[in-house]
CSV table of C-alpha atoms in Angstrom, one decimal:
chain,number,residue,atom,x,y,z
A,1,GLN,CA,0.7,-34.1,9.5
A,2,VAL,CA,-1.1,-37.1,7.9
A,3,GLN,CA,-4.5,-38.1,9.3
A,4,LEU,CA,-5.9,-41.5,8.6
A,5,MET,CA,-9.5,-42.6,8.9
A,6,GLU,CA,-10.6,-46.2,8.6
A,7,SER,CA,-14.2,-47.4,8.0
A,8,GLY,CA,-16.0,-50.6,7.1
A,9,GLY,CA,-15.5,-52.8,10.1
A,10,GLY,CA,-18.3,-54.7,11.7
A,11,LEU,CA,-19.7,-58.1,12.8
A,12,VAL,CA,-19.9,-60.8,10.2
A,13,GLN,CA,-20.4,-64.6,10.2
A,14,ALA,CA,-17.6,-66.9,9.2
A,15,GLY,CA,-17.4,-67.2,5.4
A,16,GLY,CA,-18.7,-63.6,5.0
A,17,SER,CA,-17.1,-60.6,3.5
A,18,LEU,CA,-16.2,-57.0,4.6
A,19,ARG,CA,-14.5,-54.1,2.8
A,20,LEU,CA,-12.3,-51.8,4.8
A,21,SER,CA,-11.5,-48.3,3.6
A,22,CYS,CA,-8.8,-45.8,4.6
A,23,VAL,CA,-8.7,-42.2,3.7
A,24,ALA,CA,-5.5,-40.1,4.2
A,25,SER,CA,-5.9,-36.4,4.6
A,26,GLY,CA,-3.8,-33.4,5.8
A,27,THR,CA,-0.5,-32.3,4.4
A,28,ILE,CA,0.7,-35.3,2.5
A,29,PHE,CA,4.0,-35.6,0.7
A,30,ASN,CA,5.1,-38.5,-1.4
A,31,ILE,CA,3.3,-41.7,-0.1
A,32,ASN,CA,5.8,-44.6,-0.2
A,33,SER,CA,3.5,-47.3,1.0
A,34,MET,CA,0.1,-48.0,2.5
A,35,GLY,CA,-0.9,-51.0,4.5
A,36,TRP,CA,-3.2,-52.7,6.9
A,37,TYR,CA,-2.2,-54.1,10.2
A,38,ARG,CA,-4.3,-55.9,12.8
A,39,GLN,CA,-4.1,-56.5,16.5
A,40,ALA,CA,-6.2,-59.2,18.3
A,41,PRO,CA,-6.6,-59.0,22.1
A,42,GLY,CA,-3.4,-60.2,23.9
A,43,LYS,CA,-1.5,-60.4,20.6
A,44,GLN,CA,1.1,-58.2,18.9
A,45,ARG,CA,0.1,-56.0,16.0
A,46,GLU,CA,0.8,-57.8,12.7
A,47,LEU,CA,1.0,-56.8,9.1
A,48,VAL,CA,-1.9,-58.0,7.0
A,49,ALA,CA,-1.3,-56.5,3.6
A,50,VAL,CA,0.8,-53.7,2.1
A,51,THR,CA,1.0,-52.0,-1.3
A,52,SER,CA,4.0,-50.0,-2.5
A,53,GLY,CA,4.9,-48.8,-6.0
A,54,GLY,CA,2.2,-51.0,-7.6
A,55,SER,CA,3.3,-54.2,-5.8
A,56,THR,CA,1.5,-55.9,-3.0
A,57,ASP,CA,2.3,-58.4,-0.2
A,58,TYR,CA,0.1,-60.3,2.2
A,59,LYS,CA,0.4,-62.2,5.4
A,60,ASP,CA,0.4,-65.9,4.5
A,61,SER,CA,-2.9,-66.7,6.3
A,62,VAL,CA,-4.9,-64.1,4.3
A,63,LYS,CA,-3.4,-64.8,0.8
A,64,GLY,CA,-6.2,-65.6,-1.6
A,65,ARG,CA,-8.9,-64.2,0.7
A,66,PHE,CA,-7.9,-60.6,1.1
A,67,THR,CA,-7.1,-58.0,-1.6
A,68,ILE,CA,-5.5,-54.6,-1.0
A,69,SER,CA,-6.0,-51.8,-3.5
A,70,ARG,CA,-5.4,-48.1,-4.0
A,71,GLY,CA,-8.1,-45.9,-5.2
A,72,SER,CA,-7.7,-43.6,-8.3
A,73,ALA,CA,-7.1,-40.9,-5.8
A,74,LYS,CA,-3.9,-42.0,-4.3
A,75,ASN,CA,-4.9,-41.1,-0.7
A,76,LEU,CA,-7.5,-43.9,-0.7
A,77,MET,CA,-6.9,-47.6,0.1
A,78,ASP,CA,-9.2,-50.5,0.5
A,79,LEU,CA,-9.0,-54.0,1.9
A,80,GLN,CA,-11.5,-56.5,0.5
A,81,MET,CA,-11.8,-59.4,2.9
A,82,ASN,CA,-13.6,-62.6,1.8
A,83,SER,CA,-14.1,-66.0,3.3
A,84,LEU,CA,-13.5,-64.5,6.8
A,85,LYS,CA,-12.6,-66.7,9.7
A,86,PRO,CA,-13.0,-66.2,13.4
A,87,GLU,CA,-9.2,-65.9,13.7
A,88,ASP,CA,-9.4,-62.7,11.5
A,89,THR,CA,-11.2,-61.0,14.4
A,90,ALA,CA,-9.1,-58.0,15.4
A,91,LEU,CA,-8.8,-54.2,15.4
A,92,TYR,CA,-7.6,-53.3,11.9
A,93,TYR,CA,-5.3,-50.3,11.4
A,94,CYS,CA,-4.4,-48.3,8.4
A,95,ASN,CA,-0.8,-47.3,8.1
A,96,VAL,CA,1.0,-44.9,5.7
A,97,HIS,CA,4.7,-44.4,5.2
A,98,SER,CA,5.3,-41.0,3.6
A,99,GLN,CA,7.9,-38.4,3.1
A,100,CYS,CA,8.1,-36.2,6.2
A,101,GLY,CA,8.3,-32.9,4.5
A,102,ARG,CA,8.6,-31.1,1.2
A,103,TYR,CA,12.3,-31.1,1.5
A,104,ASP,CA,12.6,-33.7,4.3
A,105,TYR,CA,13.0,-37.0,2.6
A,106,SER,CA,13.0,-39.1,5.7
A,107,ASP,CA,10.2,-41.6,6.3
A,108,CYS,CA,7.2,-40.8,8.5
A,109,SER,CA,4.8,-43.5,9.6
A,110,SER,CA,1.2,-42.6,10.4
A,111,TRP,CA,-1.6,-44.7,12.0
A,112,GLY,CA,-5.3,-44.5,12.0
A,113,GLN,CA,-7.5,-45.2,15.1
A,114,GLY,CA,-8.5,-48.6,13.9
A,115,THR,CA,-11.8,-50.3,12.9
A,116,GLN,CA,-13.0,-53.4,14.6
A,117,VAL,CA,-13.7,-56.6,12.7
A,118,THR,CA,-15.4,-59.4,14.5
A,119,VAL,CA,-16.1,-62.8,12.8
A,120,SER,CA,-18.5,-65.1,14.5
A,121,SER,CA,-18.3,-68.9,14.1
């Protein structure tokens, strides 16, 4: 079982910055990817950024503004968000894809509870 805890959300004015953090704990086998998703009211959850095997990918609208990174401890992940816009307002979720068991190589997806980011205009 993988538990994820997000932190760092809050209220910020447009143009400001926030840094989100995610800590993975519990029984963790090989982490294949870590990523951030967000869901705004009335909208579907969407991928914001993902990192896997040293590569990263971003939603087009956040490229150049957001940076995803893994900590030296591989169970840590951050999302640096700069030049925030009101349309970035959403509940942000940490997601991890990992091996399900020591000898179970299937993929398991785990989610955090989310951290709220609100950007005022």
